[in-house]
Amino acid sequence: MNVENDITKIITEEQICLNLQGTSKHEVIDELSQLLYDNALISDIAEFTKDVLFRESEGITGLGDGIAIPHGKSDYVLKTAIVIGKCHSPVVWESLDNQPVELIIMFAVKNVDATTLHIKLLQQVAAILADEDKIKQLKASQTKQEIMALLANR
C-alpha cells in the first residue's frame, strides 16, 4: 500500500509525543517542529516554524473537540510527514468551538507535495476525525502504540 492510501506509512512512533510541555500555540508548534527535526524530516526548525505560523495567520486550524491540525508547506521540509502531540495541559488555540486543544496533528509538507500528497493526507486525517469514537480513543490513548493502532484501523 502506498503513502497516499495509508497514513501509517508516513508516521512512526518516533513522530508521536504524548506529553507536550508547551503552554502556548507557539511553544507547542516549536516542540513538534523539534520532533520533526529530530526525525530528519525538516532541515531548519526556526524557518519551518515560521512557515507554520504564517499558515496559522491565514485561517483557523483548531477543528473543535480539542483537536488542531496545523500545517506548514515549506522549502525546509525534507520529507512530507505528520507528527502527533498530546498536550500536558490544554492550550489556547483559535478553534471552531473556541475551546483549547489537547491533541495536535501537525503536517510538514514539501512544496512539491502541496497539491497532491498533502490533500490525500488531509482526507485520511479527516476520515479518522469524523469518527467520534476514534477521537475519544485518540485523546484517551496512553501509549504511542495505541495511537498507531488507531491510525492503522481506519
Short mmCIF file of C-alpha atoms in Angstrom, two decimals:
data_model
loop_
_atom_site.label_atom_id
_atom_site.label_comp_id
_atom_site.label_asym_id
_atom_site.label_seq_id
_atom_site.Cartn_x
_atom_site.Cartn_y
_atom_site.Cartn_z
CA MET A 1 0.00 0.00 0.00
CA ASN A 2 1.41 3.41 -0.88
CA VAL A 3 1.68 6.52 1.26
CA GLU A 4 -1.31 8.14 -0.42
CA ASN A 5 -3.59 5.39 0.90
CA ASP A 6 -2.01 4.61 4.26
CA ILE A 7 -1.21 7.33 6.76
CA THR A 8 0.86 4.90 8.83
CA LYS A 9 3.44 4.88 6.03
CA ILE A 10 4.48 8.44 6.91
CA ILE A 11 4.13 8.40 10.68
CA THR A 12 6.14 6.32 13.11
CA GLU A 13 6.08 6.02 16.89
CA GLU A 14 9.10 8.36 16.95
CA GLN A 15 6.85 11.05 15.45
CA ILE A 16 4.44 10.98 18.39
CA CYS A 17 4.86 12.93 21.63
CA LEU A 18 2.48 12.03 24.44
CA ASN A 19 3.45 14.84 26.80
CA LEU A 20 3.97 18.19 25.08
CA GLN A 21 5.07 20.73 27.68
CA GLY A 22 4.26 23.91 25.75
CA THR A 23 1.71 26.26 27.28
CA SER A 24 1.05 28.30 24.13
CA LYS A 25 0.35 27.51 20.49
CA HIS A 26 3.78 28.83 19.50
CA GLU A 27 5.56 26.66 22.11
CA VAL A 28 3.67 23.55 21.03
CA ILE A 29 4.45 24.20 17.36
CA ASP A 30 8.12 24.66 18.34
CA GLU A 31 8.10 21.32 20.21
CA LEU A 32 6.52 19.49 17.29
CA SER A 33 8.95 21.15 14.88
CA GLN A 34 11.80 19.88 17.07
CA LEU A 35 10.30 16.39 16.80
CA LEU A 36 10.28 16.72 13.00
CA TYR A 37 13.90 17.90 13.06
CA ASP A 38 14.97 15.07 15.38
CA ASN A 39 13.49 12.61 12.88
CA ALA A 40 15.36 14.24 9.94
CA LEU A 41 12.08 15.39 8.36
CA ILE A 42 12.87 19.12 8.30
CA SER A 43 16.17 20.94 7.90
CA ASP A 44 15.54 24.12 9.91
CA ILE A 45 13.31 24.37 12.99
CA ALA A 46 13.03 28.18 13.07
CA GLU A 47 12.24 28.54 9.37
CA PHE A 48 9.73 25.69 9.34
CA THR A 49 8.04 27.08 12.47
CA LYS A 50 7.82 30.46 10.72
CA ASP A 51 6.07 28.77 7.78
CA VAL A 52 3.59 27.01 10.10
CA LEU A 53 2.84 30.25 11.95
CA PHE A 54 2.32 32.02 8.62
CA ARG A 55 -0.25 29.36 7.68
CA GLU A 56 -1.86 29.78 11.11
CA SER A 57 -2.29 33.50 10.39
CA GLU A 58 -4.31 32.63 7.27
CA GLY A 59 -7.01 30.58 8.97
CA ILE A 60 -8.17 28.55 11.92
CA THR A 61 -6.66 25.08 12.31
CA GLY A 62 -8.45 24.21 15.54
CA LEU A 63 -11.21 21.83 14.49
CA GLY A 64 -13.07 21.69 17.78
CA ASP A 65 -13.24 18.76 20.19
CA GLY A 66 -9.78 19.74 21.46
CA ILE A 67 -8.02 18.97 18.16
CA ALA A 68 -5.86 21.14 15.91
CA ILE A 69 -4.24 20.33 12.57
CA PRO A 70 -1.58 22.97 11.93
CA HIS A 71 0.45 22.54 8.79
CA GLY A 72 3.39 24.08 7.07
CA LYS A 73 4.22 23.91 3.38
CA SER A 74 7.88 24.70 3.32
CA ASP A 75 11.16 24.53 1.46
CA TYR A 76 12.63 23.29 4.75
CA VAL A 77 10.65 20.04 4.70
CA LEU A 78 12.90 17.16 3.66
CA LYS A 79 10.11 14.58 3.56
CA THR A 80 6.37 15.14 3.84
CA ALA A 81 5.32 13.88 7.26
CA ILE A 82 2.91 14.12 10.16
CA VAL A 83 3.72 14.42 13.85
CA ILE A 84 1.20 13.98 16.63
CA GLY A 85 1.34 15.56 20.05
CA LYS A 86 -0.80 15.35 23.16
CA CYS A 87 -0.58 18.38 25.43
CA HIS A 88 0.23 18.07 29.12
CA SER A 89 -2.43 20.77 29.67
CA PRO A 90 -4.95 22.17 27.17
CA VAL A 91 -3.53 25.03 25.07
CA VAL A 92 -5.38 28.13 23.88
CA TRP A 93 -5.79 27.83 20.11
CA GLU A 94 -8.07 29.52 17.63
CA SER A 95 -10.66 26.83 17.01
CA LEU A 96 -14.13 26.42 15.57
CA ASP A 97 -15.63 25.87 19.04
CA ASN A 98 -13.41 28.47 20.78
CA GLN A 99 -12.08 25.77 23.11
CA PRO A 100 -8.43 24.95 23.87
CA VAL A 101 -6.75 21.98 22.22
CA GLU A 102 -5.07 18.92 23.67
CA LEU A 103 -4.34 16.83 20.56
CA ILE A 104 -2.32 18.28 17.70
CA ILE A 105 -1.78 16.57 14.36
CA MET A 106 0.82 18.67 12.54
CA PHE A 107 1.62 18.30 8.86
CA ALA A 108 5.02 19.10 7.36
CA VAL A 109 4.60 19.28 3.60
CA LYS A 110 7.25 19.60 0.92
CA ASN A 111 6.24 22.30 -1.55
CA VAL A 112 6.27 19.73 -4.37
CA ASP A 113 3.66 17.66 -2.47
CA ALA A 114 1.41 20.62 -1.68
CA THR A 115 -1.37 19.78 -4.14
CA THR A 116 -1.20 16.00 -4.23
CA LEU A 117 0.03 14.08 -1.22
CA HIS A 118 -0.99 16.86 1.20
CA ILE A 119 -4.63 16.68 0.06
CA LYS A 120 -4.70 12.89 0.32
CA LEU A 121 -3.23 13.00 3.83
CA LEU A 122 -5.74 15.64 4.90
CA GLN A 123 -8.52 13.40 3.59
CA GLN A 124 -7.22 10.47 5.63
CA VAL A 125 -6.96 12.55 8.79
CA ALA A 126 -10.44 13.99 8.17
CA ALA A 127 -11.84 10.45 7.85
CA ILE A 128 -10.28 9.49 11.18
CA LEU A 129 -11.51 12.66 12.90
CA ALA A 130 -15.04 12.23 11.52
CA ASP A 131 -15.42 9.25 13.86
CA GLU A 132 -16.31 10.50 17.36
CA ASP A 133 -15.32 7.20 18.96
CA LYS A 134 -11.93 7.39 17.26
CA ILE A 135 -11.46 10.95 18.58
CA LYS A 136 -12.25 9.81 22.13
CA GLN A 137 -9.84 6.88 21.78
CA LEU A 138 -7.06 9.10 20.41
CA LYS A 139 -7.48 11.56 23.26
CA ALA A 140 -7.57 8.77 25.85
CA SER A 141 -4.62 6.85 24.43
CA GLN A 142 -1.72 6.42 26.82
CA THR A 143 0.88 4.91 24.50
CA LYS A 144 2.32 5.57 21.08
CA GLN A 145 1.35 2.02 20.12
CA GLU A 146 -2.31 2.76 20.87
CA ILE A 147 -2.22 5.81 18.61
CA MET A 148 -0.53 3.86 15.80
CA ALA A 149 -3.14 1.10 16.10
CA LEU A 150 -5.97 3.63 15.88
CA LEU A 151 -4.43 5.20 12.78
CA ALA A 152 -3.94 1.79 11.16
CA ASN A 153 -7.54 0.72 11.82
CA ARG A 154 -9.31 3.49 9.97
#
